[in-house]
mmCIF file of C-alpha atoms and ligand atoms in Angstrom:
data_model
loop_
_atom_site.group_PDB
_atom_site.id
_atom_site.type_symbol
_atom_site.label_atom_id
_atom_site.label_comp_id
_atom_site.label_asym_id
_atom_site.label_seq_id
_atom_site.Cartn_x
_atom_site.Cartn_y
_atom_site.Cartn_z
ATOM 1 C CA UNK W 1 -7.775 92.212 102.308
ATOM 2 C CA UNK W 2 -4.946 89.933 102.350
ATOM 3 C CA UNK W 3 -3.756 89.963 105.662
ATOM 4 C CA UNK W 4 -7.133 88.730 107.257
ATOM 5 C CA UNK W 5 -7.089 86.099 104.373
ATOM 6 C CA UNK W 6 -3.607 84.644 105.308
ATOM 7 C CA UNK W 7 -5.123 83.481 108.682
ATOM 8 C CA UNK W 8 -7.337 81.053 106.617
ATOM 9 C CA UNK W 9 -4.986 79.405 105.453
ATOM 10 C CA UNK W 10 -3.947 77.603 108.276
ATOM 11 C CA UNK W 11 -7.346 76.019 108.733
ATOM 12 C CA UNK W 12 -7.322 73.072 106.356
ATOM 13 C CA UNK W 13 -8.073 70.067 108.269
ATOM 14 C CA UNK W 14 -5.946 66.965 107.492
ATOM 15 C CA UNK W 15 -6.894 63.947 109.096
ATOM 16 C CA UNK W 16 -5.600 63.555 112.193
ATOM 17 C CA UNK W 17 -2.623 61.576 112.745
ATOM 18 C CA UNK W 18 -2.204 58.399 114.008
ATOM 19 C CA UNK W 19 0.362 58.318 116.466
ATOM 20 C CA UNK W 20 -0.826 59.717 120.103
ATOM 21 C CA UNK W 21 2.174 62.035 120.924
ATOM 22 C CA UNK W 22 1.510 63.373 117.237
ATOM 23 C CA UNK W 23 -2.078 63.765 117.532
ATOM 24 C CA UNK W 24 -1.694 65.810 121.034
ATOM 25 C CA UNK W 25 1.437 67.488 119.759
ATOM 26 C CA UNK W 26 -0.559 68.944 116.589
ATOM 27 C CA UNK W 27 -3.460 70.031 118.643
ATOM 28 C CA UNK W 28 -1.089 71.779 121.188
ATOM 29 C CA UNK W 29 0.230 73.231 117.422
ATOM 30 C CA UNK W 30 -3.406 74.030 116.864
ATOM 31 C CA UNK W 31 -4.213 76.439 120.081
ATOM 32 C CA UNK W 32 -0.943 77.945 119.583
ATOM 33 C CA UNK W 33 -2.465 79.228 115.679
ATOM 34 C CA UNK W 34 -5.737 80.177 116.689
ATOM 35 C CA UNK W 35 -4.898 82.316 120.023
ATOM 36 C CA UNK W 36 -2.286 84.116 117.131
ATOM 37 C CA UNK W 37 -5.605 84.360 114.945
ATOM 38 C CA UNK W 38 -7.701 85.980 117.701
ATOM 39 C CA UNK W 39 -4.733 88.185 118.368
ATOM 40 C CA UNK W 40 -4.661 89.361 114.706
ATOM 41 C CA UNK W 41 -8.435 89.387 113.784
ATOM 42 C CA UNK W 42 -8.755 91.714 117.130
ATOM 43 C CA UNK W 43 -5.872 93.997 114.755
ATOM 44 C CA UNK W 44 -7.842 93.974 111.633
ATOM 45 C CA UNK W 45 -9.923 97.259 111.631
ATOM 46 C CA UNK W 46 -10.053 98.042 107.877
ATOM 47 C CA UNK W 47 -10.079 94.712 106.608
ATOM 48 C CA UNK W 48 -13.613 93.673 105.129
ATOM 49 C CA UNK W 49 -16.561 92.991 106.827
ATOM 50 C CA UNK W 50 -17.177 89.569 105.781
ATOM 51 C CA UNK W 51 -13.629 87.942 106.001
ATOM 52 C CA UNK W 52 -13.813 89.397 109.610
ATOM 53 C CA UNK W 53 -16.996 87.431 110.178
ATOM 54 C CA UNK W 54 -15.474 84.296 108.721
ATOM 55 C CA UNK W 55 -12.200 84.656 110.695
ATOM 56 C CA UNK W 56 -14.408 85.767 113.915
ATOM 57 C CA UNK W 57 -16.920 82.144 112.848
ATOM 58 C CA UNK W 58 -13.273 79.898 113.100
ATOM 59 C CA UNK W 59 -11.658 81.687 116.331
ATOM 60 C CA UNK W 60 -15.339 80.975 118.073
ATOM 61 C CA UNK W 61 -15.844 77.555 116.503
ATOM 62 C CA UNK W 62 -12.167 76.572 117.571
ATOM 63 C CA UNK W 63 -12.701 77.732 121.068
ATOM 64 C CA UNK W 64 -15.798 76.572 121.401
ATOM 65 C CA UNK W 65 -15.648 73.172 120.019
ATOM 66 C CA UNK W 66 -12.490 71.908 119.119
ATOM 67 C CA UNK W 67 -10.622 73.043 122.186
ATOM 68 C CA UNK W 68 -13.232 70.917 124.481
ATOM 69 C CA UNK W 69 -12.624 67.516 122.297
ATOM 70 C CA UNK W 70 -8.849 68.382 123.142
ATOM 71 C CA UNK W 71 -9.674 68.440 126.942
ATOM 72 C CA UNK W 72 -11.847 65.917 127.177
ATOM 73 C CA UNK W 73 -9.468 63.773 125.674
ATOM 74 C CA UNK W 74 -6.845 64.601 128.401
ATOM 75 C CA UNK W 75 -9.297 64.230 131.415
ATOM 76 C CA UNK W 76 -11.220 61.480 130.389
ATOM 77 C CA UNK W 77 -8.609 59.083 128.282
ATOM 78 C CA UNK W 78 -4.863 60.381 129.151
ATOM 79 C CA UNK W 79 -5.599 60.825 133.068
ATOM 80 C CA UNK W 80 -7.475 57.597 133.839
ATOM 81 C CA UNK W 81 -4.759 55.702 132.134
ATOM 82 C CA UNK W 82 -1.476 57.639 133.574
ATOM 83 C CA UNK W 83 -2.948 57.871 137.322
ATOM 84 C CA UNK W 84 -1.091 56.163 140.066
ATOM 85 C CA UNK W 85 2.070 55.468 138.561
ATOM 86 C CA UNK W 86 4.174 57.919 140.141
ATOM 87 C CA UNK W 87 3.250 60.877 142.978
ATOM 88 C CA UNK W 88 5.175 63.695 140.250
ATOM 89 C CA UNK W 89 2.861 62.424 137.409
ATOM 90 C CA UNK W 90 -0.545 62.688 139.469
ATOM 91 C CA UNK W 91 0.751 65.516 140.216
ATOM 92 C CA UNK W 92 1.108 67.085 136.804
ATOM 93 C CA UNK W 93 -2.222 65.677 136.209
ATOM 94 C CA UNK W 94 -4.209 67.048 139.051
ATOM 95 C CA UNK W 95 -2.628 70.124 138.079
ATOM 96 C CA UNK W 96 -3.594 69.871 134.516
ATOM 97 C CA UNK W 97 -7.124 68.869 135.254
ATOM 98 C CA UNK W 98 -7.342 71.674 137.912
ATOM 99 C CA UNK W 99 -5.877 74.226 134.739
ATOM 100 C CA UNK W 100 -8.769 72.435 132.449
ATOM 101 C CA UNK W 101 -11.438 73.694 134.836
ATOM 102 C CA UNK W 102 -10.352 77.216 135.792
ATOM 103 C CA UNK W 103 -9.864 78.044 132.215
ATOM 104 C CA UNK W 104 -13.138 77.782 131.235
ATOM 105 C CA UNK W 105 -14.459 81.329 131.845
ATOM 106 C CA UNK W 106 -11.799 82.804 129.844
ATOM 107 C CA UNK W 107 -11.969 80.405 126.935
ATOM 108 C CA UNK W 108 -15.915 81.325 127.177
ATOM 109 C CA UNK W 109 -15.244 85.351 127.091
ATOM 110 C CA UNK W 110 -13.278 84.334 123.881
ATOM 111 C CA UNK W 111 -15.875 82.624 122.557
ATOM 112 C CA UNK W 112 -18.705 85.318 123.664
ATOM 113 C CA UNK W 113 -16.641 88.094 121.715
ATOM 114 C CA UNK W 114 -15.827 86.126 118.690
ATOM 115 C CA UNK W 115 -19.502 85.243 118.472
ATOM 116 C CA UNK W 116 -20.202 88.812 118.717
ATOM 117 C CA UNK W 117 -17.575 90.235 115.857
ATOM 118 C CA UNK W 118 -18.986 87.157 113.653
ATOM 119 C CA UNK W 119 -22.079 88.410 114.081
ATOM 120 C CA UNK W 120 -21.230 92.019 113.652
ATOM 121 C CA UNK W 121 -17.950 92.826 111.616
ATOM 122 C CA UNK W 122 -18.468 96.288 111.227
ATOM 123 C CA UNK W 123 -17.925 96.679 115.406
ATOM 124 C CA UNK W 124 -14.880 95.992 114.896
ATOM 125 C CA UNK W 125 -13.474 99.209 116.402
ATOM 126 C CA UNK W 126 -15.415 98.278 119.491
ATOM 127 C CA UNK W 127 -14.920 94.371 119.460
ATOM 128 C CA UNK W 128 -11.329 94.477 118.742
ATOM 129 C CA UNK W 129 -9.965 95.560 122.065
ATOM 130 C CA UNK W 130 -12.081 93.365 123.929
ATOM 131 C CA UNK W 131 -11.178 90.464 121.770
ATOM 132 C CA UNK W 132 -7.345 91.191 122.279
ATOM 133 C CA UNK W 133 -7.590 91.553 125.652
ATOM 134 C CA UNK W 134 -9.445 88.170 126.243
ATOM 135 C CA UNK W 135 -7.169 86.451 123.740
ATOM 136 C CA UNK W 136 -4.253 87.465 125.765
ATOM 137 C CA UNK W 137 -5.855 86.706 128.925
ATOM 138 C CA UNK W 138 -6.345 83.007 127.470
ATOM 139 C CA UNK W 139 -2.781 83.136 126.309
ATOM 140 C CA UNK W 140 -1.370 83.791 129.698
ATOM 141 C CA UNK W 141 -3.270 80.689 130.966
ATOM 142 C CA UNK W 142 -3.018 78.494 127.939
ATOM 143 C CA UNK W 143 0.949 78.818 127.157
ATOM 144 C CA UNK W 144 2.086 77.788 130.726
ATOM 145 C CA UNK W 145 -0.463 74.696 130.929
ATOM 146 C CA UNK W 146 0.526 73.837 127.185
ATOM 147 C CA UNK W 147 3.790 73.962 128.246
ATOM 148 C CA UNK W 148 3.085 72.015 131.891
ATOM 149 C CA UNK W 149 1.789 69.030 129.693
ATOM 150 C CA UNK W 150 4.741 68.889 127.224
ATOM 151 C CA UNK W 151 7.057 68.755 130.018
ATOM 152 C CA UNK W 152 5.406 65.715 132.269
ATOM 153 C CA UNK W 153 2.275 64.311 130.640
ATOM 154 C CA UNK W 154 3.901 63.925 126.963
ATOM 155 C CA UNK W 155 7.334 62.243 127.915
ATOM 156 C CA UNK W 156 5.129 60.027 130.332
ATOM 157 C CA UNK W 157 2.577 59.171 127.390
ATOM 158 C CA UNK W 158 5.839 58.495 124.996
ATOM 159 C CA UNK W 159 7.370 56.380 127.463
ATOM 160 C CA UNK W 160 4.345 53.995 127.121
ATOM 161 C CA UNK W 161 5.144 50.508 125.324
ATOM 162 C CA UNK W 162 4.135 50.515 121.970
ATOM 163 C CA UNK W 163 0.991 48.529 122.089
ATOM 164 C CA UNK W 164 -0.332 50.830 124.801
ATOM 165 C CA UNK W 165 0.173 54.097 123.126
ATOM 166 C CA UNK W 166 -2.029 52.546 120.556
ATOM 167 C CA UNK W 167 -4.457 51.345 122.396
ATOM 168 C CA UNK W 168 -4.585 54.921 123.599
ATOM 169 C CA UNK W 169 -5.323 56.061 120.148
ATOM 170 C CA UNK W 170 -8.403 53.895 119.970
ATOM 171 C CA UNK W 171 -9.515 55.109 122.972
ATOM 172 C CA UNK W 172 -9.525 58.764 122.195
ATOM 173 C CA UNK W 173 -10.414 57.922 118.594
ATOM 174 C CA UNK W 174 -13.735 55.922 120.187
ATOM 175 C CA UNK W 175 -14.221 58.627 122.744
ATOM 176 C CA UNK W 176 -14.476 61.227 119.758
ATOM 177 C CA UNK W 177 -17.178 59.337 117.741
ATOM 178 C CA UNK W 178 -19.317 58.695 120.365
ATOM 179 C CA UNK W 179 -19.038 62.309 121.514
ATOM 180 C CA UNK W 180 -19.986 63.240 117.765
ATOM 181 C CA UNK W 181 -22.713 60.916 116.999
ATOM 182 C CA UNK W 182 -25.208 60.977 120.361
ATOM 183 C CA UNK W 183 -26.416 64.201 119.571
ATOM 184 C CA UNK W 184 -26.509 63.609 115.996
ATOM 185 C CA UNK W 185 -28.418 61.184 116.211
ATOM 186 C CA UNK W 186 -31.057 62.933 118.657
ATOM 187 C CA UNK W 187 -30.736 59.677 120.764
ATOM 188 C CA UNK W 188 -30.154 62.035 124.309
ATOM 189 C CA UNK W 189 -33.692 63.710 123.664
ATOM 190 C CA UNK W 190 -35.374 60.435 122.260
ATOM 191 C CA UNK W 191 -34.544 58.936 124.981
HETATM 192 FE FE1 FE2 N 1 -4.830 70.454 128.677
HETATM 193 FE FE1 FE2 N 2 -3.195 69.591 126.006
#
């Protein structure tokens, strides 16, 4: 069924860019797509069972994992460095931290029925109103905070000197890795 397929095609995954305001702007880009997938998958009665379950396996994986890196790159690399520079920007960043933390229960009920359509497609019927309603639950929180950080937090990050927005980068790029290789590497349990 086509219309289920057209949502995968938004999910190649080019490396990410280099320029901060880029990188944040294209994962802001990035929740935008998969809250619309969630809201279409939870449509999809009728389409087939296992294109549900790979659409369903995306929305949870996005939700669950990607959408963390995204906010742990805001609290622990964009806040440290933008704190104290002016009383609107704390501000905007105690809000957005504050936003960061009481969205976590709805991002998990996404997750939680995502997992459960992945698992089983065919309850669709069942699943789908459930995942619609906690998609648009997590779009009423998400599109106001997305929109919070392009107004104050994104200006302030552009403003940056060069050198600093790059350093930045690094930062978040180093932040990433390390977050991706300690459990690889079992080193937490070795330990
Ligand atoms: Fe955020
Ligand atoms: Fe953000």
């Amino acid at each position: 069924v086509h219309f289920v397929g057209s949502m995968l095609v938004t999910l190649g995954r080019p490396r990410p860019p280099d320029d901060l305001v880029e990188l944040l702007v294209a994962c802001h880009e990035r929740i935008h797509r998969f809250l619309a997938m969630a809201h279409r998958l939870a449509g999809a009665d009728g389409a087939a069972e296992a294109e549900l379950a790979a659409t369903a396996g995306q929305v949870r994986r996005y939700f669950a994992e990607s959408l963390s890196q995204h906010i742990a790159d805001e609290d622990l690399v964009v806040s440290p460095l933008l704190a104290g520079r002016s009383p609107a920007l704390d501000a905007a960043l105690a809000a957005m931290s504050t936003d960061h933390v009481e969205h976590a229960d709805a991002v998990a009920r996404l997750v939680a029925v995502a997992a459960a359509l992945e698992r089983e497609p065919r309850q669709i019927a069942a699943l789908g109103a459930e995942l619609a309603a906690a998609s648009a639950a997590l779009r009423g929180l998400l599109e106001p905070h997305l929109a919070l950080e392009e107004r104050t937090i994104i200006p302030a990050l552009r403003a940056l000197p060069e050198a600093e927005q790059q350093a930045l980068r690094a930062a978040m790029r180093e932040r990433r890795t390390n977050a991706l290789t300690v459990p690889r590497r079992g080193t937490v349990a070795a330990r």
